[in-house]
Short mmCIF file of the C-alpha atoms (twelve columns), coordinates in Angstrom:
data_MODEL
# 
_entry.id   MODEL 
# 
loop_
_atom_site.group_PDB 
_atom_site.id 
_atom_site.type_symbol 
_atom_site.label_atom_id 
_atom_site.label_alt_id 
_atom_site.label_comp_id 
_atom_site.label_asym_id 
_atom_site.label_seq_id 
_atom_site.Cartn_x 
_atom_site.Cartn_y 
_atom_site.Cartn_z 
_atom_site.pdbx_PDB_model_num 
ATOM 1   C CA . UNK A 1   0.000   0.000   0.000   1 
ATOM 2   C CA . UNK A 2   1.110   3.527   -0.630  1 
ATOM 3   C CA . UNK A 3   -0.153  7.043   -0.017  1 
ATOM 4   C CA . UNK A 4   -0.895  9.144   -3.059  1 
ATOM 5   C CA . UNK A 5   -1.938  12.715  -3.556  1 
ATOM 6   C CA . UNK A 6   -5.419  12.928  -5.006  1 
ATOM 7   C CA . UNK A 7   -5.076  14.430  -8.468  1 
ATOM 8   C CA . UNK A 8   -8.749  14.777  -9.301  1 
ATOM 9   C CA . UNK A 9   -10.871 17.539  -7.848  1 
ATOM 10  C CA . UNK A 10  -13.966 15.435  -7.435  1 
ATOM 11  C CA . UNK A 11  -15.601 15.736  -4.027  1 
ATOM 12  C CA . UNK A 12  -16.588 12.611  -2.127  1 
ATOM 13  C CA . UNK A 13  -19.767 14.305  -0.955  1 
ATOM 14  C CA . UNK A 14  -22.643 12.240  -2.321  1 
ATOM 15  C CA . UNK A 15  -25.577 13.953  -4.005  1 
ATOM 16  C CA . UNK A 16  -29.148 12.699  -4.238  1 
ATOM 17  C CA . UNK A 17  -28.779 10.030  -1.564  1 
ATOM 18  C CA . UNK A 18  -32.271 8.736   -0.777  1 
ATOM 19  C CA . UNK A 19  -33.803 9.885   2.507   1 
ATOM 20  C CA . UNK A 20  -37.152 8.194   2.027   1 
ATOM 21  C CA . UNK A 21  -38.275 6.589   5.266   1 
ATOM 22  C CA . UNK A 22  -38.301 2.789   5.109   1 
ATOM 23  C CA . UNK A 23  -41.082 0.735   6.594   1 
ATOM 24  C CA . UNK A 24  -40.191 0.707   10.317  1 
ATOM 25  C CA . UNK A 25  -41.679 -2.097  12.406  1 
ATOM 26  C CA . UNK A 26  -41.666 -1.754  16.198  1 
ATOM 27  C CA . UNK A 27  -42.502 -4.744  18.408  1 
ATOM 28  C CA . UNK A 28  -42.366 -5.258  22.195  1 
ATOM 29  C CA . UNK A 29  -40.836 -8.729  22.026  1 
ATOM 30  C CA . UNK A 30  -37.766 -10.475 20.610  1 
ATOM 31  C CA . UNK A 31  -38.237 -10.809 16.863  1 
ATOM 32  C CA . UNK A 32  -36.422 -11.605 13.626  1 
ATOM 33  C CA . UNK A 33  -37.145 -9.857  10.335  1 
ATOM 34  C CA . UNK A 34  -37.191 -12.180 7.329   1 
ATOM 35  C CA . UNK A 35  -36.818 -10.182 4.110   1 
ATOM 36  C CA . UNK A 36  -38.056 -11.440 0.761   1 
ATOM 37  C CA . UNK A 37  -37.196 -9.477  -2.367  1 
ATOM 38  C CA . UNK A 38  -40.750 -8.823  -3.540  1 
ATOM 39  C CA . UNK A 39  -43.419 -11.504 -3.803  1 
ATOM 40  C CA . UNK A 40  -42.029 -15.012 -3.114  1 
ATOM 41  C CA . UNK A 41  -40.455 -16.714 -6.127  1 
ATOM 42  C CA . UNK A 42  -40.716 -20.492 -5.914  1 
ATOM 43  C CA . UNK A 43  -38.418 -22.958 -7.621  1 
ATOM 44  C CA . UNK A 44  -38.799 -26.739 -7.576  1 
ATOM 45  C CA . UNK A 45  -36.283 -28.716 -5.553  1 
ATOM 46  C CA . UNK A 46  -34.958 -31.612 -7.620  1 
ATOM 47  C CA . UNK A 47  -36.407 -35.066 -6.875  1 
ATOM 48  C CA . UNK A 48  -38.735 -33.848 -4.121  1 
ATOM 49  C CA . UNK A 49  -42.166 -32.396 -3.405  1 
ATOM 50  C CA . UNK A 50  -40.554 -29.233 -2.157  1 
ATOM 51  C CA . UNK A 51  -40.254 -25.768 -3.620  1 
ATOM 52  C CA . UNK A 52  -37.692 -23.225 -2.438  1 
ATOM 53  C CA . UNK A 53  -38.208 -19.470 -2.080  1 
ATOM 54  C CA . UNK A 54  -35.223 -18.222 -4.078  1 
ATOM 55  C CA . UNK A 55  -35.529 -14.450 -3.587  1 
ATOM 56  C CA . UNK A 56  -34.397 -14.440 0.033   1 
ATOM 57  C CA . UNK A 57  -31.129 -15.322 1.777   1 
ATOM 58  C CA . UNK A 58  -33.077 -17.482 4.252   1 
ATOM 59  C CA . UNK A 59  -33.940 -21.149 3.751   1 
ATOM 60  C CA . UNK A 60  -37.705 -21.199 3.197   1 
ATOM 61  C CA . UNK A 61  -39.299 -24.312 1.705   1 
ATOM 62  C CA . UNK A 62  -42.864 -25.094 0.652   1 
ATOM 63  C CA . UNK A 63  -44.042 -28.667 1.115   1 
ATOM 64  C CA . UNK A 64  -46.496 -28.953 -1.766  1 
ATOM 65  C CA . UNK A 65  -48.159 -32.035 -0.286  1 
ATOM 66  C CA . UNK A 66  -49.204 -30.315 2.958   1 
ATOM 67  C CA . UNK A 67  -49.157 -26.719 1.617   1 
ATOM 68  C CA . UNK A 68  -47.000 -25.759 4.597   1 
ATOM 69  C CA . UNK A 69  -43.985 -23.474 4.599   1 
ATOM 70  C CA . UNK A 70  -40.856 -24.251 6.635   1 
ATOM 71  C CA . UNK A 71  -38.244 -21.716 7.679   1 
ATOM 72  C CA . UNK A 72  -34.873 -22.923 8.945   1 
ATOM 73  C CA . UNK A 73  -33.692 -21.291 12.183  1 
ATOM 74  C CA . UNK A 74  -30.703 -23.472 13.097  1 
ATOM 75  C CA . UNK A 75  -29.390 -27.016 12.780  1 
ATOM 76  C CA . UNK A 76  -32.298 -28.468 14.757  1 
ATOM 77  C CA . UNK A 77  -35.047 -25.844 14.627  1 
ATOM 78  C CA . UNK A 78  -37.595 -25.032 11.955  1 
ATOM 79  C CA . UNK A 79  -40.573 -22.659 11.971  1 
ATOM 80  C CA . UNK A 80  -43.715 -23.467 10.028  1 
ATOM 81  C CA . UNK A 81  -46.700 -21.554 8.634   1 
ATOM 82  C CA . UNK A 82  -49.575 -22.101 6.232   1 
ATOM 83  C CA . UNK A 83  -49.198 -18.512 5.006   1 
ATOM 84  C CA . UNK A 84  -45.709 -17.171 4.353   1 
ATOM 85  C CA . UNK A 85  -46.731 -13.629 5.348   1 
ATOM 86  C CA . UNK A 86  -48.712 -14.623 8.436   1 
ATOM 87  C CA . UNK A 87  -47.936 -16.147 11.841  1 
ATOM 88  C CA . UNK A 88  -45.047 -18.606 12.220  1 
ATOM 89  C CA . UNK A 89  -44.619 -21.181 14.988  1 
ATOM 90  C CA . UNK A 90  -41.917 -23.647 15.968  1 
ATOM 91  C CA . UNK A 91  -42.492 -26.858 14.009  1 
ATOM 92  C CA . UNK A 92  -43.178 -29.830 16.312  1 
ATOM 93  C CA . UNK A 93  -42.273 -32.215 13.520  1 
ATOM 94  C CA . UNK A 94  -40.551 -31.681 10.180  1 
ATOM 95  C CA . UNK A 95  -40.750 -33.905 7.080   1 
ATOM 96  C CA . UNK A 96  -37.489 -35.765 6.501   1 
ATOM 97  C CA . UNK A 97  -36.943 -34.235 3.067   1 
ATOM 98  C CA . UNK A 98  -37.360 -30.761 4.578   1 
ATOM 99  C CA . UNK A 99  -34.871 -31.339 7.403   1 
ATOM 100 C CA . UNK A 100 -32.418 -32.722 4.848   1 
ATOM 101 C CA . UNK A 101 -32.348 -29.282 3.202   1 
ATOM 102 C CA . UNK A 102 -31.039 -27.524 6.328   1 
ATOM 103 C CA . UNK A 103 -27.940 -25.495 5.400   1 
ATOM 104 C CA . UNK A 104 -24.693 -26.993 6.652   1 
ATOM 105 C CA . UNK A 105 -23.250 -25.059 9.571   1 
ATOM 106 C CA . UNK A 106 -19.734 -25.010 10.941  1 
ATOM 107 C CA . UNK A 107 -19.136 -27.508 13.706  1 
ATOM 108 C CA . UNK A 108 -18.819 -25.966 17.175  1 
ATOM 109 C CA . UNK A 109 -16.510 -27.891 19.471  1 
ATOM 110 C CA . UNK A 110 -18.067 -29.056 22.701  1 
ATOM 111 C CA . UNK A 111 -17.652 -26.459 25.421  1 
ATOM 112 C CA . UNK A 112 -17.064 -23.569 22.969  1 
ATOM 113 C CA . UNK A 113 -20.586 -22.172 23.200  1 
ATOM 114 C CA . UNK A 114 -21.393 -21.073 26.744  1 
ATOM 115 C CA . UNK A 115 -24.329 -18.854 25.782  1 
ATOM 116 C CA . UNK A 116 -27.731 -19.634 27.208  1 
ATOM 117 C CA . UNK A 117 -30.675 -20.000 24.849  1 
ATOM 118 C CA . UNK A 118 -32.843 -16.896 24.755  1 
ATOM 119 C CA . UNK A 119 -36.600 -16.588 24.275  1 
ATOM 120 C CA . UNK A 120 -38.045 -17.868 21.012  1 
ATOM 121 C CA . UNK A 121 -38.234 -14.838 18.676  1 
ATOM 122 C CA . UNK A 122 -41.287 -13.890 16.691  1 
ATOM 123 C CA . UNK A 123 -40.900 -14.248 12.921  1 
ATOM 124 C CA . UNK A 124 -41.892 -11.219 10.851  1 
ATOM 125 C CA . UNK A 125 -41.844 -11.634 7.074   1 
ATOM 126 C CA . UNK A 126 -41.658 -8.607  4.790   1 
ATOM 127 C CA . UNK A 127 -41.712 -8.419  1.011   1 
ATOM 128 C CA . UNK A 128 -40.654 -4.768  0.928   1 
ATOM 129 C CA . UNK A 129 -37.623 -2.918  2.342   1 
ATOM 130 C CA . UNK A 130 -38.122 -2.589  6.097   1 
ATOM 131 C CA . UNK A 131 -36.331 -2.088  9.400   1 
ATOM 132 C CA . UNK A 132 -37.162 -3.902  12.617  1 
ATOM 133 C CA . UNK A 133 -36.954 -2.393  16.108  1 
ATOM 134 C CA . UNK A 134 -37.403 -5.088  18.707  1 
ATOM 135 C CA . UNK A 135 -37.660 -4.344  22.435  1 
ATOM 136 C CA . UNK A 136 -37.760 -6.884  25.235  1 
ATOM 137 C CA . UNK A 137 -41.137 -5.869  26.612  1 
ATOM 138 C CA . UNK A 138 -42.584 -2.378  26.929  1 
ATOM 139 C CA . UNK A 139 -40.062 0.405   26.201  1 
ATOM 140 C CA . UNK A 140 -37.863 1.271   29.180  1 
ATOM 141 C CA . UNK A 141 -36.772 4.910   29.046  1 
ATOM 142 C CA . UNK A 142 -33.447 6.004   30.540  1 
ATOM 143 C CA . UNK A 143 -32.362 9.661   30.810  1 
ATOM 144 C CA . UNK A 144 -29.179 10.910  29.132  1 
ATOM 145 C CA . UNK A 145 -27.115 13.078  31.463  1 
ATOM 146 C CA . UNK A 146 -27.073 16.792  30.646  1 
ATOM 147 C CA . UNK A 147 -29.897 16.584  28.126  1 
ATOM 148 C CA . UNK A 148 -33.689 16.490  27.886  1 
ATOM 149 C CA . UNK A 149 -33.450 13.219  26.001  1 
ATOM 150 C CA . UNK A 150 -34.417 9.690   26.972  1 
ATOM 151 C CA . UNK A 151 -33.324 6.509   25.216  1 
ATOM 152 C CA . UNK A 152 -34.986 3.114   25.071  1 
ATOM 153 C CA . UNK A 153 -32.619 0.881   27.015  1 
ATOM 154 C CA . UNK A 154 -34.231 -2.496  26.328  1 
ATOM 155 C CA . UNK A 155 -33.535 -2.573  22.587  1 
ATOM 156 C CA . UNK A 156 -30.378 -2.864  20.532  1 
ATOM 157 C CA . UNK A 157 -31.659 -0.119  18.211  1 
ATOM 158 C CA . UNK A 158 -30.946 3.599   18.698  1 
ATOM 159 C CA . UNK A 159 -34.319 4.946   19.846  1 
ATOM 160 C CA . UNK A 160 -34.787 8.277   21.641  1 
ATOM 161 C CA . UNK A 161 -37.563 10.421  23.063  1 
ATOM 162 C CA . UNK A 162 -37.361 14.203  23.293  1 
ATOM 163 C CA . UNK A 163 -38.983 15.230  26.594  1 
ATOM 164 C CA . UNK A 164 -39.868 18.690  25.317  1 
ATOM 165 C CA . UNK A 165 -41.671 17.737  22.103  1 
ATOM 166 C CA . UNK A 166 -42.586 14.167  23.156  1 
ATOM 167 C CA . UNK A 167 -41.409 13.029  19.714  1 
ATOM 168 C CA . UNK A 168 -39.501 9.811   19.106  1 
ATOM 169 C CA . UNK A 169 -36.311 9.599   17.050  1 
ATOM 170 C CA . UNK A 170 -34.579 6.572   15.583  1 
ATOM 171 C CA . UNK A 171 -31.203 6.317   13.852  1 
ATOM 172 C CA . UNK A 172 -30.966 3.883   10.936  1 
ATOM 173 C CA . UNK A 173 -27.884 3.622   8.713   1 
ATOM 174 C CA . UNK A 174 -26.806 7.151   9.657   1 
ATOM 175 C CA . UNK A 175 -30.226 8.671   8.907   1 
ATOM 176 C CA . UNK A 176 -32.635 10.114  11.463  1 
ATOM 177 C CA . UNK A 177 -36.383 9.507   11.432  1 
ATOM 178 C CA . UNK A 178 -39.015 11.002  13.767  1 
ATOM 179 C CA . UNK A 179 -42.560 10.136  14.773  1 
ATOM 180 C CA . UNK A 180 -45.119 11.065  17.416  1 
ATOM 181 C CA . UNK A 181 -45.502 7.383   18.288  1 
ATOM 182 C CA . UNK A 182 -43.258 4.329   18.203  1 
ATOM 183 C CA . UNK A 183 -45.779 2.817   15.803  1 
ATOM 184 C CA . UNK A 184 -45.150 5.677   13.341  1 
ATOM 185 C CA . UNK A 185 -45.639 7.044   10.787  1 
ATOM 186 C CA . UNK A 186 -41.927 7.915   10.564  1 
ATOM 187 C CA . UNK A 187 -40.494 10.806  8.564   1 
ATOM 188 C CA . UNK A 188 -36.905 11.639  7.647   1 
ATOM 189 C CA . UNK A 189 -35.324 14.421  9.695   1 
ATOM 190 C CA . UNK A 190 -32.120 16.129  8.462   1 
ATOM 191 C CA . UNK A 191 -29.452 15.978  11.145  1 
ATOM 192 C CA . UNK A 192 -29.323 19.763  11.201  1 
ATOM 193 C CA . UNK A 193 -32.940 19.832  12.411  1 
ATOM 194 C CA . UNK A 194 -32.503 17.508  15.365  1 
ATOM 195 C CA . UNK A 195 -33.229 18.939  18.811  1 
ATOM 196 C CA . UNK A 196 -30.069 20.707  20.035  1 
ATOM 197 C CA . UNK A 197 -29.725 18.323  22.954  1 
ATOM 198 C CA . UNK A 198 -28.527 15.577  20.594  1 
ATOM 199 C CA . UNK A 199 -25.226 17.425  20.253  1 
ATOM 200 C CA . UNK A 200 -24.945 17.415  24.069  1 
ATOM 201 C CA . UNK A 201 -24.918 13.633  24.363  1 
ATOM 202 C CA . UNK A 202 -21.665 12.755  26.222  1 
ATOM 203 C CA . UNK A 203 -19.192 10.797  24.108  1 
ATOM 204 C CA . UNK A 204 -18.589 8.363   26.944  1 
ATOM 205 C CA . UNK A 205 -22.294 7.718   27.550  1 
ATOM 206 C CA . UNK A 206 -24.238 4.636   26.532  1 
ATOM 207 C CA . UNK A 207 -25.587 6.505   23.489  1 
ATOM 208 C CA . UNK A 208 -22.387 8.308   22.537  1 
ATOM 209 C CA . UNK A 209 -22.166 5.908   19.590  1 
ATOM 210 C CA . UNK A 210 -24.760 7.971   17.662  1 
ATOM 211 C CA . UNK A 211 -22.689 11.171  17.629  1 
ATOM 212 C CA . UNK A 212 -21.214 10.338  14.221  1 
ATOM 213 C CA . UNK A 213 -24.672 11.189  12.827  1 
ATOM 214 C CA . UNK A 214 -25.120 14.426  14.773  1 
ATOM 215 C CA . UNK A 215 -23.876 17.430  12.724  1 
ATOM 216 C CA . UNK A 216 -21.309 19.667  14.364  1 
ATOM 217 C CA . UNK A 217 -19.965 17.136  16.852  1 
ATOM 218 C CA . UNK A 218 -16.280 16.252  16.791  1 
ATOM 219 C CA . UNK A 219 -17.166 12.612  16.204  1 
ATOM 220 C CA . UNK A 220 -19.188 13.534  13.094  1 
ATOM 221 C CA . UNK A 221 -16.387 15.754  11.751  1 
ATOM 222 C CA . UNK A 222 -13.828 12.973  12.186  1 
ATOM 223 C CA . UNK A 223 -16.115 10.463  10.477  1 
ATOM 224 C CA . UNK A 224 -16.528 12.765  7.465   1 
ATOM 225 C CA . UNK A 225 -12.775 13.297  7.283   1 
ATOM 226 C CA . UNK A 226 -12.078 9.554   7.428   1 
ATOM 227 C CA . UNK A 227 -14.653 8.906   4.684   1 
ATOM 228 C CA . UNK A 228 -12.646 11.013  2.228   1 
ATOM 229 C CA . UNK A 229 -9.242  9.409   2.761   1 
ATOM 230 C CA . UNK A 230 -8.476  6.979   -0.077  1 
ATOM 231 C CA . UNK A 231 -7.114  3.487   0.419   1 
ATOM 232 C CA . UNK A 232 -4.482  3.034   -2.257  1 
ATOM 233 C CA . UNK A 233 -2.573  0.191   -3.881  1 
ATOM 234 C CA . UNK A 234 0.062   -0.447  -6.530  1 
ATOM 235 C CA . UNK A 235 -1.153  -2.995  -9.118  1 
ATOM 236 C CA . UNK A 236 1.275   -5.002  -11.265 1 
ATOM 237 C CA . UNK A 237 0.021   -4.670  -14.837 1 
ATOM 238 C CA . UNK A 238 1.554   -7.989  -15.880 1 
ATOM 239 C CA . UNK A 239 0.333   -10.239 -13.068 1 
ATOM 240 C CA . UNK A 240 -3.127  -8.883  -12.148 1 
ATOM 241 C CA . UNK A 241 -5.830  -11.143 -13.558 1 
ATOM 242 C CA . UNK A 242 -9.619  -11.128 -13.708 1 
ATOM 243 C CA . UNK A 243 -12.188 -13.785 -14.582 1 
ATOM 244 C CA . UNK A 244 -15.868 -12.800 -14.719 1 
ATOM 245 C CA . UNK A 245 -18.523 -15.466 -14.163 1 
ATOM 246 C CA . UNK A 246 -21.967 -14.993 -15.726 1 
ATOM 247 C CA . UNK A 247 -25.246 -16.803 -15.158 1 
ATOM 248 C CA . UNK A 248 -25.424 -17.978 -18.758 1 
ATOM 249 C CA . UNK A 249 -24.363 -15.646 -21.549 1 
ATOM 250 C CA . UNK A 250 -23.715 -12.001 -20.614 1 
ATOM 251 C CA . UNK A 251 -26.985 -10.087 -20.428 1 
ATOM 252 C CA . UNK A 252 -26.735 -6.298  -20.606 1 
ATOM 253 C CA . UNK A 253 -29.384 -3.902  -19.341 1 
ATOM 254 C CA . UNK A 254 -29.617 -0.123  -19.120 1 
ATOM 255 C CA . UNK A 255 -28.003 1.311   -16.008 1 
ATOM 256 C CA . UNK A 256 -30.661 3.425   -14.316 1 
ATOM 257 C CA . UNK A 257 -30.075 7.170   -14.664 1 
ATOM 258 C CA . UNK A 258 -27.598 6.769   -17.538 1 
ATOM 259 C CA . UNK A 259 -27.314 5.731   -21.175 1 
ATOM 260 C CA . UNK A 260 -24.782 3.073   -20.197 1 
ATOM 261 C CA . UNK A 261 -25.461 -0.646  -20.065 1 
ATOM 262 C CA . UNK A 262 -24.180 -3.134  -17.529 1 
ATOM 263 C CA . UNK A 263 -24.055 -6.910  -17.178 1 
ATOM 264 C CA . UNK A 264 -27.058 -7.824  -15.027 1 
ATOM 265 C CA . UNK A 265 -26.222 -11.523 -14.572 1 
ATOM 266 C CA . UNK A 266 -22.876 -11.329 -12.809 1 
ATOM 267 C CA . UNK A 267 -21.740 -10.239 -9.373  1 
ATOM 268 C CA . UNK A 268 -18.820 -8.334  -10.931 1 
ATOM 269 C CA . UNK A 269 -19.632 -4.765  -12.068 1 
ATOM 270 C CA . UNK A 270 -19.176 -4.815  -15.864 1 
ATOM 271 C CA . UNK A 271 -20.045 -1.637  -17.789 1 
ATOM 272 C CA . UNK A 272 -20.087 -1.181  -21.548 1 
ATOM 273 C CA . UNK A 273 -18.787 2.136   -22.874 1 
ATOM 274 C CA . UNK A 274 -18.815 2.404   -26.671 1 
ATOM 275 C CA . UNK A 275 -17.098 -0.823  -27.817 1 
ATOM 276 C CA . UNK A 276 -15.144 -1.442  -24.630 1 
ATOM 277 C CA . UNK A 277 -16.065 -3.212  -21.399 1 
ATOM 278 C CA . UNK A 278 -14.884 -1.990  -17.998 1 
ATOM 279 C CA . UNK A 279 -14.987 -4.206  -14.920 1 
ATOM 280 C CA . UNK A 280 -14.286 -3.165  -11.339 1 
ATOM 281 C CA . UNK A 281 -13.054 -5.925  -9.061  1 
ATOM 282 C CA . UNK A 282 -11.660 -5.402  -5.547  1 
ATOM 283 C CA . UNK A 283 -11.190 -1.677  -6.304  1 
ATOM 284 C CA . UNK A 284 -9.178  -2.322  -9.480  1 
ATOM 285 C CA . UNK A 285 -10.412 -1.379  -12.960 1 
ATOM 286 C CA . UNK A 286 -9.999  -3.829  -15.833 1 
ATOM 287 C CA . UNK A 287 -10.794 -3.393  -19.530 1 
ATOM 288 C CA . UNK A 288 -11.586 -5.766  -22.397 1 
ATOM 289 C CA . UNK A 289 -12.962 -5.725  -25.926 1 
ATOM 290 C CA . UNK A 290 -15.176 -8.691  -24.998 1 
ATOM 291 C CA . UNK A 291 -17.442 -9.061  -21.933 1 
ATOM 292 C CA . UNK A 292 -15.984 -12.532 -21.340 1 
ATOM 293 C CA . UNK A 293 -12.389 -11.276 -21.475 1 
ATOM 294 C CA . UNK A 294 -9.507  -11.505 -21.667 1 
ATOM 295 C CA . UNK A 295 -9.154  -8.662  -19.148 1 
ATOM 296 C CA . UNK A 296 -6.204  -6.344  -18.606 1 
ATOM 297 C CA . UNK A 297 -5.625  -3.718  -15.942 1 
ATOM 298 C CA . UNK A 298 -7.135  -0.437  -17.153 1 
ATOM 299 C CA . UNK A 299 -4.887  2.614   -17.382 1 
ATOM 300 C CA . UNK A 300 -7.817  5.024   -17.617 1 
ATOM 301 C CA . UNK A 301 -11.577 5.043   -17.106 1 
ATOM 302 C CA . UNK A 302 -14.061 6.999   -19.269 1 
ATOM 303 C CA . UNK A 303 -15.426 10.086  -17.507 1 
ATOM 304 C CA . UNK A 304 -18.991 8.987   -18.283 1 
ATOM 305 C CA . UNK A 305 -18.698 6.201   -15.710 1 
ATOM 306 C CA . UNK A 306 -18.264 8.828   -13.003 1 
ATOM 307 C CA . UNK A 307 -21.666 10.304  -13.883 1 
ATOM 308 C CA . UNK A 308 -23.478 7.190   -12.596 1 
ATOM 309 C CA . UNK A 309 -26.024 8.534   -10.038 1 
ATOM 310 C CA . UNK A 310 -26.792 7.119   -6.556  1 
ATOM 311 C CA . UNK A 311 -30.047 5.540   -7.730  1 
ATOM 312 C CA . UNK A 312 -28.054 3.236   -10.012 1 
ATOM 313 C CA . UNK A 313 -26.956 -0.202  -8.881  1 
ATOM 314 C CA . UNK A 314 -23.274 0.455   -9.652  1 
ATOM 315 C CA . UNK A 315 -22.911 3.889   -8.044  1 
ATOM 316 C CA . UNK A 316 -20.244 2.529   -5.694  1 
ATOM 317 C CA . UNK A 317 -17.714 2.058   -8.510  1 
ATOM 318 C CA . UNK A 318 -17.554 5.837   -8.990  1 
ATOM 319 C CA . UNK A 319 -15.471 5.947   -5.820  1 
ATOM 320 C CA . UNK A 320 -12.653 3.908   -7.408  1 
ATOM 321 C CA . UNK A 321 -9.949  5.951   -9.143  1 
ATOM 322 C CA . UNK A 322 -6.767  5.534   -11.145 1 
ATOM 323 C CA . UNK A 323 -4.156  7.983   -9.887  1 
ATOM 324 C CA . UNK A 324 -0.954  7.153   -11.733 1 
ATOM 325 C CA . UNK A 325 0.284   4.840   -14.485 1 
ATOM 326 C CA . UNK A 326 3.785   3.554   -15.289 1 
ATOM 327 C CA . UNK A 327 4.983   0.881   -17.691 1 
ATOM 328 C CA . UNK A 328 4.866   -1.714  -14.934 1 
ATOM 329 C CA . UNK A 329 2.263   -0.502  -12.450 1 
ATOM 330 C CA . UNK A 330 -1.099  1.205   -12.095 1 
ATOM 331 C CA . UNK A 331 -1.729  3.122   -8.862  1 
ATOM 332 C CA . UNK A 332 -5.360  2.870   -7.800  1 
ATOM 333 C CA . UNK A 333 -7.430  3.924   -4.807  1 
ATOM 334 C CA . UNK A 334 -10.912 4.063   -3.399  1 
ATOM 335 C CA . UNK A 335 -12.742 6.026   -0.748  1 
ATOM 336 C CA . UNK A 336 -15.346 4.416   1.578   1 
ATOM 337 C CA . UNK A 337 -18.161 5.156   -0.873  1 
ATOM 338 C CA . UNK A 338 -16.970 2.018   -2.673  1 
ATOM 339 C CA . UNK A 339 -17.942 -0.050  0.358   1 
ATOM 340 C CA . UNK A 340 -21.194 1.819   1.015   1 
ATOM 341 C CA . UNK A 341 -20.209 4.661   3.378   1 
ATOM 342 C CA . UNK A 342 -21.112 8.076   1.974   1 
ATOM 343 C CA . UNK A 343 -20.726 11.661  3.097   1 
ATOM 344 C CA . UNK A 344 -24.123 13.323  2.891   1 
ATOM 345 C CA . UNK A 345 -24.314 16.991  3.893   1 
ATOM 346 C CA . UNK A 346 -22.175 17.113  7.058   1 
ATOM 347 C CA . UNK A 347 -22.353 13.515  8.293   1 
ATOM 348 C CA . UNK A 348 -21.905 10.009  6.944   1 
ATOM 349 C CA . UNK A 349 -24.626 7.550   5.960   1 
ATOM 350 C CA . UNK A 350 -24.528 3.870   5.112   1 
ATOM 351 C CA . UNK A 351 -25.962 2.815   1.781   1 
ATOM 352 C CA . UNK A 352 -27.621 5.027   -0.805  1 
ATOM 353 C CA . UNK A 353 -31.112 4.227   0.464   1 
ATOM 354 C CA . UNK A 354 -32.295 3.072   -2.965  1 
ATOM 355 C CA . UNK A 355 -33.853 -0.342  -3.578  1 
ATOM 356 C CA . UNK A 356 -32.365 -2.573  -6.254  1 
ATOM 357 C CA . UNK A 357 -34.058 -5.836  -7.279  1 
ATOM 358 C CA . UNK A 358 -31.880 -8.931  -7.417  1 
ATOM 359 C CA . UNK A 359 -31.005 -11.195 -10.336 1 
ATOM 360 C CA . UNK A 360 -32.809 -14.529 -10.513 1 
ATOM 361 C CA . UNK A 361 -31.634 -16.855 -13.252 1 
# 
């Protein structure tokens, strides 16, 4: 690794980051949010009566003979429901072909896990982007020294109540949302419009961890500074290799907000510009005349790629730069926007806030 002077004048302040409030679900009991990317997509499991929900990272199976759904919790536990969006309960018995589909987990040596089992969590299924706030019972409010703020101490989420206005505030991915009730509706609140007491939260207090999202605090200023420092590397032009795997033949679609096209059926960002293809892998740009390669380390990147807006799936690649080129090496770097941390106004946020559907092939 090496330190390089930034030679481009581009700011790392992100524009048009989404501040739309997500669906926020508050419950007074331990719960787990199971996200499905839109309506469930079912695919037959080979040589069985089962169908798998493929548009979720969780193992959810439909037994077509009983019309029951099964959700895997751990090596020995399954939940079941007759309606994927309704109530789930621990399955008292599980068909053998269902239990055989449990994902393999790493073996834990005897004596390694000293944790005690907690209460059985409620399963909440959502088919739209959502955030879950789960408290262990009714909210328990604890005062924050030197302020007129209370925080909910029996939840892992950052939930506050302003004594003066009686409004509730929650911090999600660096963004603030407010509501008159914990049940909502929630609306986005710019950090600059938070009650002034948020900036008085002591750094060493239980809730000092939220200060990175409170404009004007030293913690927020340091976070913004850190988010604009590039991580750099020297890439050997002769030894760096890239292989791009596609789900079938390369399929190119229009990149939202641009006239560019990108390969939709690969995990590697591949963008077509004129007759060339540019791929970004591990913060290194590669170029090829064919989407399947062969790929060589790029010595420059078309300016049009850096016009990709936040609402596009590949916005993060605009934070990867080429700083210097020699006969043997290319000096590259990226700022935290490449990994999803963006400077927005005077604080940092995580993620652009836009929803992108997945690829199902």
